[in-house]
Amino acid sequence: MAEKPEDLNLPNSVIGRIIKEALPDGVIISKESRSAISKAASVFVLYCTSCANNFALQQKRKTLKDTDVIAALEDMEFEEFVPLLKDYLETYKMEQKNKKSATEKRKKAKEALENSLDNSNEQESEDVEMKEVDKSEDEVEVDGPCEPDADKTDN
Amino acid sequence: MARIRTLIKVDPHVTIASQESVFLIAKATELFVDSLAKNMYRITQQQKRKTIQKKDLEAVIEVMDEFAFLDGTTE
């Protein structure tokens, strides 16, 4: 893994978009300034991380937490960012929670299906029918949660 | 977010960073870039220019306390 200096820069497309949205239409920014801003952003990340980590270490923690970042920003005199960031964080946490419960639902549905298949294995049924059930089970996995009773056609 | 994670790992004192802290740093950096660009533009306007130049960044670093940590990074 070669770590070129460019890899430590944030994506130019993202930086460019933020700069464009920050400024009124028609304002020109030199290439040099653009890359200077990009570099400044990287320095900001390093500085913020370092400050936040100090807060974590003060509390004898090894894991950097969201509260450490907030404390760091206040320390760095960027407290005006804090209210907006707290909002973003709440939204982010909710999205993560929803993603998690969607994955868990799918897992449970899969388990329920496998259980019902095990039950039908104990009875003697035709091989062909079994194969069909297996096939549709695969499809069901890809598509996501479904009704476990859908494939109980063997009786 | 991946590049933010790469940058965070550069710090030898950091062991682990929670997902939320990485997210916050990423978002804070966006706000930072926005603020920096706007402040630079204020200088540009004061000097009645139409193009934002690197020296405007240097002026912001000199004049505004919160950007003082960038001193020396523009070379």
CSV table of C-alpha atoms in Angstrom, one decimal, chain A:
chain,number,residue,atom,x,y,z
A,1,MET,CA,0.0,0.0,0.0
A,2,ALA,CA,1.9,3.0,-1.3
A,3,GLU,CA,0.8,6.2,0.6
A,4,LYS,CA,1.3,9.1,-1.7
A,5,PRO,CA,0.8,12.6,-0.3
A,6,GLU,CA,-2.2,13.0,-2.6
A,7,ASP,CA,-4.0,10.1,-0.7
A,8,LEU,CA,-4.1,12.3,2.4
A,9,ASN,CA,-6.1,14.9,0.6
A,10,LEU,CA,-9.8,14.9,0.6
A,11,PRO,CA,-11.7,14.2,-2.6
A,12,ASN,CA,-11.3,17.3,-4.9
A,13,SER,CA,-14.8,16.9,-6.2
A,14,VAL,CA,-16.3,17.2,-2.7
A,15,ILE,CA,-14.1,20.1,-1.7
A,16,GLY,CA,-14.9,21.8,-5.0
A,17,ARG,CA,-18.7,21.3,-4.5
A,18,ILE,CA,-18.6,22.8,-1.0
A,19,ILE,CA,-16.6,25.8,-2.1
A,20,LYS,CA,-19.0,26.4,-5.0
A,21,GLU,CA,-22.0,26.2,-2.7
A,22,ALA,CA,-20.4,28.5,-0.2
A,23,LEU,CA,-19.8,31.3,-2.7
A,24,PRO,CA,-22.2,33.4,-4.8
A,25,ASP,CA,-22.5,32.6,-8.4
A,26,GLY,CA,-19.9,34.0,-10.7
A,27,VAL,CA,-17.1,34.2,-8.1
A,28,ILE,CA,-13.8,32.9,-9.4
A,29,ILE,CA,-11.4,31.1,-7.3
A,30,SER,CA,-7.8,30.4,-8.3
A,31,LYS,CA,-6.6,26.8,-8.7
A,32,GLU,CA,-3.9,27.6,-6.1
A,33,SER,CA,-6.5,28.7,-3.6
A,34,ARG,CA,-8.6,25.7,-4.2
A,35,SER,CA,-5.7,23.3,-3.5
A,36,ALA,CA,-4.7,25.5,-0.5
A,37,ILE,CA,-8.2,25.1,0.9
A,38,SER,CA,-8.0,21.3,0.3
A,39,LYS,CA,-4.7,21.1,2.2
A,40,ALA,CA,-6.2,23.2,5.0
A,41,ALA,CA,-9.1,20.8,5.3
A,42,SER,CA,-6.7,17.9,5.7
A,43,VAL,CA,-4.8,19.8,8.4
A,44,PHE,CA,-8.2,20.5,10.1
A,45,VAL,CA,-9.0,16.8,10.2
A,46,LEU,CA,-5.6,16.0,11.8
A,47,TYR,CA,-5.8,18.8,14.3
A,48,CYS,CA,-9.4,18.0,15.2
A,49,THR,CA,-8.6,14.3,15.6
A,50,SER,CA,-5.6,15.2,17.9
A,51,CYS,CA,-7.7,17.5,20.1
A,52,ALA,CA,-10.5,15.0,20.3
A,53,ASN,CA,-8.1,12.2,21.2
A,54,ASN,CA,-6.8,14.3,24.0
A,55,PHE,CA,-10.2,14.5,25.5
A,56,ALA,CA,-10.6,10.7,25.2
A,57,LEU,CA,-7.3,10.1,26.8
A,58,GLN,CA,-8.1,12.5,29.7
A,59,GLN,CA,-11.1,10.2,30.4
A,60,LYS,CA,-8.9,7.2,30.2
A,61,ARG,CA,-10.6,5.9,27.0
A,62,LYS,CA,-9.0,4.5,24.0
A,63,THR,CA,-11.9,4.9,21.7
A,64,LEU,CA,-12.6,8.3,20.2
A,65,LYS,CA,-16.3,9.2,20.7
A,66,ASP,CA,-18.6,11.7,19.3
A,67,THR,CA,-18.6,13.7,22.5
A,68,ASP,CA,-14.8,14.0,22.2
A,69,VAL,CA,-15.1,15.6,18.7
A,70,ILE,CA,-17.7,18.1,20.0
A,71,ALA,CA,-15.5,19.0,22.9
A,72,ALA,CA,-12.5,19.4,20.5
A,73,LEU,CA,-14.5,21.8,18.2
A,74,GLU,CA,-15.5,24.0,21.1
A,75,ASP,CA,-11.9,24.0,22.2
A,76,MET,CA,-10.8,25.0,18.7
A,77,GLU,CA,-13.2,27.9,18.7
A,78,PHE,CA,-15.5,26.3,16.2
A,79,GLU,CA,-18.4,26.2,18.6
A,80,GLU,CA,-20.7,27.7,16.0
A,81,PHE,CA,-20.5,24.3,14.2
A,82,VAL,CA,-21.8,22.4,17.2
A,83,PRO,CA,-25.6,22.8,17.1
A,84,LEU,CA,-25.8,21.9,13.4
A,85,LEU,CA,-23.4,18.9,13.9
A,86,LYS,CA,-25.6,17.6,16.7
A,87,ASP,CA,-28.6,17.6,14.4
A,88,TYR,CA,-26.6,15.8,11.7
A,89,LEU,CA,-25.5,13.3,14.3
A,90,GLU,CA,-29.1,12.5,15.4
A,91,THR,CA,-30.1,11.9,11.8
A,92,TYR,CA,-27.1,9.7,11.2
A,93,LYS,CA,-27.8,7.7,14.3
A,94,MET,CA,-31.3,7.1,13.2
A,95,GLU,CA,-30.3,6.0,9.8
A,96,GLN,CA,-27.8,3.6,11.3
A,97,LYS,CA,-30.4,2.2,13.6
A,98,ASN,CA,-32.8,1.7,10.7
A,99,LYS,CA,-30.2,-0.1,8.6
A,100,LYS,CA,-29.5,-2.4,11.5
A,101,SER,CA,-33.1,-3.4,12.1
A,102,ALA,CA,-33.6,-4.0,8.4
A,103,THR,CA,-30.7,-6.4,8.4
A,104,GLU,CA,-32.0,-8.1,11.6
A,105,LYS,CA,-35.5,-8.5,10.0
A,106,ARG,CA,-34.0,-10.2,7.0
A,107,LYS,CA,-32.0,-12.5,9.2
A,108,LYS,CA,-35.0,-13.5,11.2
A,109,ALA,CA,-37.1,-14.1,8.0
A,110,LYS,CA,-34.3,-16.3,6.7
A,111,GLU,CA,-34.1,-18.3,9.9
A,112,ALA,CA,-37.9,-18.8,9.9
A,113,LEU,CA,-37.7,-20.1,6.4
A,114,GLU,CA,-34.9,-22.5,7.2
A,115,ASN,CA,-36.9,-23.8,10.1
A,116,SER,CA,-39.9,-24.5,8.0
A,117,LEU,CA,-37.8,-26.2,5.5
A,118,ASP,CA,-36.3,-28.5,8.2
A,119,ASN,CA,-39.8,-29.5,9.2
A,120,SER,CA,-40.7,-30.4,5.6
A,121,ASN,CA,-37.5,-32.5,5.4
A,122,GLU,CA,-38.7,-34.8,8.1
A,123,GLN,CA,-41.7,-35.9,6.0
A,124,GLU,CA,-41.3,-37.8,2.7
A,125,SER,CA,-41.8,-35.5,-0.2
A,126,GLU,CA,-40.9,-35.7,-3.8
A,127,ASP,CA,-37.4,-34.6,-4.8
A,128,VAL,CA,-38.6,-32.4,-7.5
A,129,GLU,CA,-40.8,-30.4,-5.2
A,130,MET,CA,-37.9,-30.1,-2.7
A,131,LYS,CA,-35.7,-28.6,-5.4
A,132,GLU,CA,-38.3,-26.1,-6.4
A,133,VAL,CA,-38.7,-25.1,-2.8
A,134,ASP,CA,-34.9,-24.7,-2.5
A,135,LYS,CA,-34.8,-22.6,-5.6
A,136,SER,CA,-37.4,-20.2,-4.5
A,137,GLU,CA,-35.8,-20.0,-1.1
A,138,ASP,CA,-32.7,-18.7,-2.9
A,139,GLU,CA,-34.7,-16.1,-4.7
A,140,VAL,CA,-36.3,-15.1,-1.4
A,141,GLU,CA,-33.0,-14.5,0.2
A,142,VAL,CA,-31.9,-12.1,-2.5
A,143,ASP,CA,-35.2,-10.2,-2.4
A,144,GLY,CA,-35.3,-9.6,1.3
A,145,PRO,CA,-37.9,-10.3,3.9
A,146,CYS,CA,-41.0,-12.3,2.8
A,147,GLU,CA,-43.7,-14.3,4.4
A,148,PRO,CA,-42.3,-17.6,5.7
A,149,ASP,CA,-45.5,-19.4,4.9
A,150,ALA,CA,-45.4,-18.7,1.2
A,151,ASP,CA,-43.6,-22.0,0.2
A,152,LYS,CA,-45.5,-24.5,2.3
A,153,THR,CA,-47.0,-26.2,-0.6
A,154,ASP,CA,-45.8,-29.7,0.1
A,155,ASN,CA,-48.8,-30.8,2.1
